[in-house]
Amino acid sequence: PAESLLYPYGPAQRDQKNPKLDDGTSRKVSLTVPFTFYSKEYRSLYVNNNGVISFDTRVSQYTPDPFPLADGRPFVAPFWADVNNVKGGDVFYRQTTEPALLERITEDINRYFPTIPFRATWAFVATWDHVAYYGTESQKGNTFQAALTTNTERSFIILNYWDIQWTTGVASGGDAETGLGGTPAHAGFNSGDDKNFYNIPGSQTDAIINITTTSNVNVPGRWVFQVDEFKVIGVPTEAPKMADANCWL
């Protein structure tokens, strides 16, 4: 059911919350276990308001670039765009070994990667909850989530898209009233080595607003990747199509 797409988040889960700051970020988060991303171990990360989880360095950039990035920043972009949580919404995060959540994540990974033995021993969940865009003159908000998980040998990232109402901030050429146009949001992964990267279909096009209906694991709004040695499964052969404008405006 749709209600189960997002993993639990918010104050009841003892999540940390990012400051209300345009182009802001979390403090440096020291991980209790190393997370392997594209064959490299990382022991800290940042949750950036603009829809990015980054390793080694903060990301304040608000207009997205396609991957691979020339400057080699390694990061995950659930929905890289110009978020302004001062205008609305919250950015939550936590790392956890809570058994019920780990069991749910384990079941999901086992379903999508049945040939890979995996039992989650740690997870990091970051959630952008009804976040507004820079320059907004509307009540639109986006809700999406990234979950990083590992058993110390294999690493996976689950991206959940619950409600996407806008694609672009005003400083990226978007319309203040619709949050559309300009340079739309980007979703994917950048290893930092110039060779390994992945752009989710529809990124930086108007069709990214329909990411709640696309998937590589046959669950609308969910994209799942093995990232210790990056592998893409079940990728659609076509980019998402734009719906009739009346369906999403």
mmCIF file of C-alpha atoms in Angstrom:
data_model
loop_
_atom_site.group_PDB
_atom_site.id
_atom_site.type_symbol
_atom_site.label_atom_id
_atom_site.label_comp_id
_atom_site.label_asym_id
_atom_site.label_seq_id
_atom_site.Cartn_x
_atom_site.Cartn_y
_atom_site.Cartn_z
ATOM 1 C CA PRO A 1 0.000 0.000 0.000
ATOM 2 C CA ALA A 2 1.085 3.563 -0.685
ATOM 3 C CA GLU A 3 1.237 4.367 3.019
ATOM 4 C CA SER A 4 4.123 1.952 3.449
ATOM 5 C CA LEU A 5 6.397 3.551 0.851
ATOM 6 C CA LEU A 6 8.119 5.851 3.357
ATOM 7 C CA TYR A 7 9.992 4.464 6.329
ATOM 8 C CA PRO A 8 8.994 6.055 9.661
ATOM 9 C CA TYR A 9 10.501 9.486 10.259
ATOM 10 C CA GLY A 10 10.121 12.653 12.322
ATOM 11 C CA PRO A 11 10.263 13.588 16.005
ATOM 12 C CA ALA A 12 8.592 10.351 17.106
ATOM 13 C CA GLN A 13 11.577 8.477 15.632
ATOM 14 C CA ARG A 14 14.003 10.774 17.482
ATOM 15 C CA ASP A 15 15.197 12.209 14.186
ATOM 16 C CA GLN A 16 17.587 15.134 14.049
ATOM 17 C CA LYS A 17 16.270 18.150 12.114
ATOM 18 C CA ASN A 18 18.226 20.474 9.853
ATOM 19 C CA PRO A 19 18.302 24.205 10.601
ATOM 20 C CA LYS A 20 15.824 26.440 8.772
ATOM 21 C CA LEU A 21 18.368 27.896 6.376
ATOM 22 C CA ASP A 22 18.268 28.410 2.623
ATOM 23 C CA ASP A 23 20.957 26.198 1.020
ATOM 24 C CA GLY A 24 21.745 24.897 4.519
ATOM 25 C CA THR A 25 22.997 21.519 5.658
ATOM 26 C CA SER A 26 23.215 19.241 8.661
ATOM 27 C CA ARG A 27 26.229 19.136 10.913
ATOM 28 C CA LYS A 28 28.836 16.552 9.955
ATOM 29 C CA VAL A 29 27.318 13.175 10.845
ATOM 30 C CA SER A 30 29.853 10.598 12.050
ATOM 31 C CA LEU A 31 28.647 7.147 11.090
ATOM 32 C CA THR A 32 28.696 4.372 13.676
ATOM 33 C CA VAL A 33 29.672 1.913 10.930
ATOM 34 C CA PRO A 34 31.462 2.674 7.653
ATOM 35 C CA PHE A 35 29.296 2.899 4.541
ATOM 36 C CA THR A 36 30.791 1.644 1.269
ATOM 37 C CA PHE A 37 29.854 3.737 -1.769
ATOM 38 C CA TYR A 38 31.374 2.832 -5.132
ATOM 39 C CA SER A 39 34.083 0.661 -3.483
ATOM 40 C CA LYS A 40 35.204 3.388 -1.078
ATOM 41 C CA GLU A 41 34.440 3.432 2.654
ATOM 42 C CA TYR A 42 33.011 6.605 4.177
ATOM 43 C CA ARG A 43 32.677 7.329 7.880
ATOM 44 C CA SER A 44 30.792 10.619 7.751
ATOM 45 C CA LEU A 45 28.225 12.421 5.638
ATOM 46 C CA TYR A 46 26.096 15.552 5.378
ATOM 47 C CA VAL A 47 22.365 15.862 4.745
ATOM 48 C CA ASN A 48 22.005 18.937 2.554
ATOM 49 C CA ASN A 49 18.731 20.857 2.389
ATOM 50 C CA ASN A 50 18.894 20.953 -1.420
ATOM 51 C CA GLY A 51 18.072 17.253 -1.742
ATOM 52 C CA VAL A 52 21.567 15.756 -1.544
ATOM 53 C CA ILE A 53 23.376 13.379 0.832
ATOM 54 C CA SER A 54 27.095 14.013 0.409
ATOM 55 C CA PHE A 55 30.265 12.351 1.607
ATOM 56 C CA ASP A 56 33.327 14.371 2.680
ATOM 57 C CA THR A 57 31.950 17.815 1.837
ATOM 58 C CA ARG A 58 28.812 19.935 2.178
ATOM 59 C CA VAL A 59 26.770 20.791 -0.920
ATOM 60 C CA SER A 60 25.148 24.223 -0.988
ATOM 61 C CA GLN A 61 24.751 24.341 -4.798
ATOM 62 C CA TYR A 62 21.090 24.788 -5.674
ATOM 63 C CA THR A 63 20.946 24.410 -9.473
ATOM 64 C CA PRO A 64 21.785 20.791 -10.298
ATOM 65 C CA ASP A 65 24.393 19.570 -12.762
ATOM 66 C CA PRO A 66 24.209 16.239 -14.595
ATOM 67 C CA PHE A 67 26.507 13.444 -13.476
ATOM 68 C CA PRO A 68 29.421 12.834 -13.650
ATOM 69 C CA LEU A 69 30.457 16.030 -11.875
ATOM 70 C CA ALA A 70 33.727 17.584 -12.996
ATOM 71 C CA ASP A 71 34.831 18.368 -9.431
ATOM 72 C CA GLY A 72 34.563 14.783 -8.182
ATOM 73 C CA ARG A 73 32.170 15.280 -5.267
ATOM 74 C CA PRO A 74 30.789 11.877 -4.203
ATOM 75 C CA PHE A 75 27.124 12.065 -3.352
ATOM 76 C CA VAL A 76 23.610 10.719 -3.621
ATOM 77 C CA ALA A 77 20.966 13.037 -5.054
ATOM 78 C CA PRO A 78 17.455 11.882 -4.151
ATOM 79 C CA PHE A 79 16.065 15.148 -5.562
ATOM 80 C CA TRP A 80 18.709 17.834 -6.126
ATOM 81 C CA ALA A 81 16.928 21.174 -6.483
ATOM 82 C CA ASP A 82 16.634 24.545 -4.739
ATOM 83 C CA VAL A 83 14.856 23.686 -1.496
ATOM 84 C CA ASN A 84 14.093 26.491 0.948
ATOM 85 C CA ASN A 85 12.922 25.034 4.247
ATOM 86 C CA VAL A 86 12.591 28.556 5.642
ATOM 87 C CA LYS A 87 9.493 28.859 3.449
ATOM 88 C CA GLY A 88 8.119 25.452 4.387
ATOM 89 C CA GLY A 89 8.866 21.886 5.367
ATOM 90 C CA ASP A 90 11.538 20.076 7.368
ATOM 91 C CA VAL A 91 14.581 17.926 6.679
ATOM 92 C CA PHE A 92 14.937 14.998 9.104
ATOM 93 C CA TYR A 93 17.627 12.341 9.518
ATOM 94 C CA ARG A 94 18.870 9.595 11.819
ATOM 95 C CA GLN A 95 21.129 6.568 11.862
ATOM 96 C CA THR A 96 19.612 3.554 13.534
ATOM 97 C CA THR A 97 19.864 -0.114 14.463
ATOM 98 C CA GLU A 98 16.212 -0.306 15.504
ATOM 99 C CA PRO A 99 15.186 -3.951 14.887
ATOM 100 C CA ALA A 100 11.744 -3.394 13.346
ATOM 101 C CA LEU A 101 13.055 -0.922 10.765
ATOM 102 C CA LEU A 102 16.058 -3.111 9.920
ATOM 103 C CA GLU A 103 13.742 -6.078 9.417
ATOM 104 C CA ARG A 104 11.511 -4.087 7.075
ATOM 105 C CA ILE A 105 14.509 -2.859 5.073
ATOM 106 C CA THR A 106 15.943 -6.388 4.949
ATOM 107 C CA GLU A 107 12.677 -7.733 3.557
ATOM 108 C CA ASP A 108 12.623 -5.020 0.905
ATOM 109 C CA ILE A 109 16.223 -5.635 -0.216
ATOM 110 C CA ASN A 110 15.702 -9.410 -0.272
ATOM 111 C CA ARG A 111 12.644 -8.902 -2.489
ATOM 112 C CA TYR A 112 14.484 -6.702 -4.981
ATOM 113 C CA PHE A 113 17.833 -8.542 -4.915
ATOM 114 C CA PRO A 114 16.861 -12.178 -4.283
ATOM 115 C CA THR A 115 20.238 -13.595 -5.318
ATOM 116 C CA ILE A 116 22.247 -11.502 -2.843
ATOM 117 C CA PRO A 117 22.262 -12.694 0.790
ATOM 118 C CA PHE A 118 21.588 -9.619 2.915
ATOM 119 C CA ARG A 119 20.442 -8.761 6.407
ATOM 120 C CA ALA A 120 20.593 -5.081 7.344
ATOM 121 C CA THR A 121 22.575 -4.288 10.492
ATOM 122 C CA TRP A 122 22.485 -0.477 10.192
ATOM 123 C CA ALA A 123 20.499 2.189 8.387
ATOM 124 C CA PHE A 124 20.547 5.931 7.830
ATOM 125 C CA VAL A 125 17.228 7.543 6.929
ATOM 126 C CA ALA A 126 16.934 11.109 5.610
ATOM 127 C CA THR A 127 13.522 12.586 4.814
ATOM 128 C CA TRP A 128 12.563 15.858 3.151
ATOM 129 C CA ASP A 129 9.058 16.500 4.487
ATOM 130 C CA HIS A 130 6.849 18.819 2.400
ATOM 131 C CA VAL A 131 9.801 21.107 1.620
ATOM 132 C CA ALA A 132 9.217 24.345 -0.305
ATOM 133 C CA TYR A 133 11.273 25.773 -3.164
ATOM 134 C CA TYR A 134 13.289 28.987 -3.273
ATOM 135 C CA GLY A 135 11.186 31.974 -4.323
ATOM 136 C CA THR A 136 7.912 30.142 -3.784
ATOM 137 C CA GLU A 137 4.613 31.944 -4.092
ATOM 138 C CA SER A 138 2.634 28.745 -3.555
ATOM 139 C CA GLN A 139 1.925 26.160 -0.874
ATOM 140 C CA LYS A 140 3.585 23.381 -2.874
ATOM 141 C CA GLY A 141 5.867 20.973 -1.043
ATOM 142 C CA ASN A 142 7.886 17.863 -1.910
ATOM 143 C CA THR A 143 8.173 14.786 0.313
ATOM 144 C CA PHE A 144 10.874 12.243 -0.473
ATOM 145 C CA GLN A 145 13.335 10.041 1.384
ATOM 146 C CA ALA A 146 16.666 8.252 1.093
ATOM 147 C CA ALA A 147 17.604 5.209 3.171
ATOM 148 C CA LEU A 148 21.203 3.977 3.256
ATOM 149 C CA THR A 149 21.733 0.492 4.644
ATOM 150 C CA THR A 150 24.561 -2.019 5.050
ATOM 151 C CA ASN A 151 25.520 -5.357 6.575
ATOM 152 C CA THR A 152 29.178 -4.174 6.519
ATOM 153 C CA GLU A 153 29.788 -6.132 3.297
ATOM 154 C CA ARG A 154 27.021 -4.970 0.968
ATOM 155 C CA SER A 155 25.526 -1.486 0.767
ATOM 156 C CA PHE A 156 22.201 -0.385 -0.683
ATOM 157 C CA ILE A 157 20.330 2.875 -1.102
ATOM 158 C CA ILE A 158 16.535 3.087 -1.292
ATOM 159 C CA LEU A 159 14.991 6.272 -2.693
ATOM 160 C CA ASN A 160 11.311 6.868 -1.880
ATOM 161 C CA TYR A 161 9.252 9.549 -3.644
ATOM 162 C CA TRP A 162 5.961 10.155 -1.867
ATOM 163 C CA ASP A 163 4.751 13.529 -3.169
ATOM 164 C CA ILE A 164 6.526 15.692 -5.752
ATOM 165 C CA GLN A 165 4.697 18.951 -6.505
ATOM 166 C CA TRP A 166 7.519 21.133 -7.819
ATOM 167 C CA THR A 167 10.768 20.701 -9.769
ATOM 168 C CA THR A 168 12.579 24.025 -9.821
ATOM 169 C CA GLY A 169 13.377 27.039 -7.645
ATOM 170 C CA VAL A 170 13.153 30.598 -8.979
ATOM 171 C CA ALA A 171 16.964 31.064 -9.008
ATOM 172 C CA SER A 172 17.184 28.028 -11.324
ATOM 173 C CA GLY A 173 14.719 29.578 -13.752
ATOM 174 C CA GLY A 174 11.557 28.149 -12.213
ATOM 175 C CA ASP A 175 8.204 29.885 -11.995
ATOM 176 C CA ALA A 176 7.411 31.348 -8.564
ATOM 177 C CA GLU A 177 3.776 30.222 -8.660
ATOM 178 C CA THR A 178 4.167 26.732 -10.164
ATOM 179 C CA GLY A 179 7.696 25.663 -9.187
ATOM 180 C CA LEU A 180 8.138 24.330 -12.742
ATOM 181 C CA GLY A 181 10.339 25.145 -15.744
ATOM 182 C CA GLY A 182 13.935 26.336 -15.792
ATOM 183 C CA THR A 183 16.521 23.687 -14.849
ATOM 184 C CA PRO A 184 14.483 20.944 -13.137
ATOM 185 C CA ALA A 185 15.672 18.667 -10.337
ATOM 186 C CA HIS A 186 18.260 15.944 -10.796
ATOM 187 C CA ALA A 187 18.195 12.474 -9.235
ATOM 188 C CA GLY A 188 20.965 9.908 -9.212
ATOM 189 C CA PHE A 189 24.429 9.015 -7.946
ATOM 190 C CA ASN A 190 27.923 10.415 -8.485
ATOM 191 C CA SER A 191 30.910 8.314 -7.383
ATOM 192 C CA GLY A 192 33.458 11.090 -7.676
ATOM 193 C CA ASP A 193 35.740 9.124 -10.007
ATOM 194 C CA ASP A 194 34.392 10.471 -13.342
ATOM 195 C CA LYS A 195 33.538 6.938 -14.489
ATOM 196 C CA ASN A 196 30.820 5.622 -12.219
ATOM 197 C CA PHE A 197 27.546 7.513 -11.990
ATOM 198 C CA TYR A 198 23.850 7.098 -12.673
ATOM 199 C CA ASN A 199 21.192 9.586 -13.763
ATOM 200 C CA ILE A 200 17.627 8.487 -12.988
ATOM 201 C CA PRO A 201 15.549 8.778 -16.199
ATOM 202 C CA GLY A 202 13.743 12.104 -16.437
ATOM 203 C CA SER A 203 16.364 14.017 -14.446
ATOM 204 C CA GLN A 204 16.676 17.691 -15.364
ATOM 205 C CA THR A 205 13.599 17.465 -17.590
ATOM 206 C CA ASP A 206 10.000 18.430 -16.868
ATOM 207 C CA ALA A 207 9.207 14.699 -16.562
ATOM 208 C CA ILE A 208 11.035 14.453 -13.212
ATOM 209 C CA ILE A 209 7.793 15.590 -11.567
ATOM 210 C CA ASN A 210 6.478 12.113 -12.395
ATOM 211 C CA ILE A 211 9.204 10.281 -10.438
ATOM 212 C CA THR A 212 6.481 9.185 -7.995
ATOM 213 C CA THR A 213 5.197 6.906 -10.777
ATOM 214 C CA THR A 214 8.538 5.438 -11.947
ATOM 215 C CA SER A 215 10.692 2.698 -10.452
ATOM 216 C CA ASN A 216 13.415 0.153 -11.172
ATOM 217 C CA VAL A 217 11.865 -2.380 -8.764
ATOM 218 C CA ASN A 218 8.203 -2.295 -9.877
ATOM 219 C CA VAL A 219 7.122 -0.189 -6.888
ATOM 220 C CA PRO A 220 5.926 3.236 -8.127
ATOM 221 C CA GLY A 221 7.932 5.994 -6.471
ATOM 222 C CA ARG A 222 10.780 3.717 -5.309
ATOM 223 C CA TRP A 223 14.258 3.325 -6.787
ATOM 224 C CA VAL A 224 16.733 0.890 -5.199
ATOM 225 C CA PHE A 225 20.438 0.456 -5.905
ATOM 226 C CA GLN A 226 23.322 -1.675 -4.730
ATOM 227 C CA VAL A 227 26.092 0.867 -4.231
ATOM 228 C CA ASP A 228 29.119 -0.898 -2.707
ATOM 229 C CA GLU A 229 29.936 -1.961 -6.261
ATOM 230 C CA PHE A 230 27.365 -0.013 -8.164
ATOM 231 C CA LYS A 231 24.826 -2.074 -10.080
ATOM 232 C CA VAL A 232 21.619 -0.916 -11.700
ATOM 233 C CA ILE A 233 18.726 -3.363 -11.873
ATOM 234 C CA GLY A 234 15.478 -3.224 -13.789
ATOM 235 C CA VAL A 235 16.097 0.168 -15.360
ATOM 236 C CA PRO A 236 13.250 1.347 -17.609
ATOM 237 C CA THR A 237 14.111 1.414 -21.299
ATOM 238 C CA GLU A 238 12.371 4.764 -21.684
ATOM 239 C CA ALA A 239 12.375 7.975 -19.692
ATOM 240 C CA PRO A 240 9.077 8.808 -17.972
ATOM 241 C CA LYS A 241 6.514 10.534 -20.127
ATOM 242 C CA MET A 242 4.909 13.811 -19.218
ATOM 243 C CA ALA A 243 1.339 13.473 -18.021
ATOM 244 C CA ASP A 244 -1.366 15.773 -19.287
ATOM 245 C CA ALA A 245 -0.767 19.174 -17.686
ATOM 246 C CA ASN A 246 -4.146 19.103 -15.971
ATOM 247 C CA CYS A 247 -3.103 16.009 -14.063
ATOM 248 C CA TRP A 248 -0.321 17.627 -12.130
ATOM 249 C CA LEU A 249 -0.651 21.379 -12.128
#
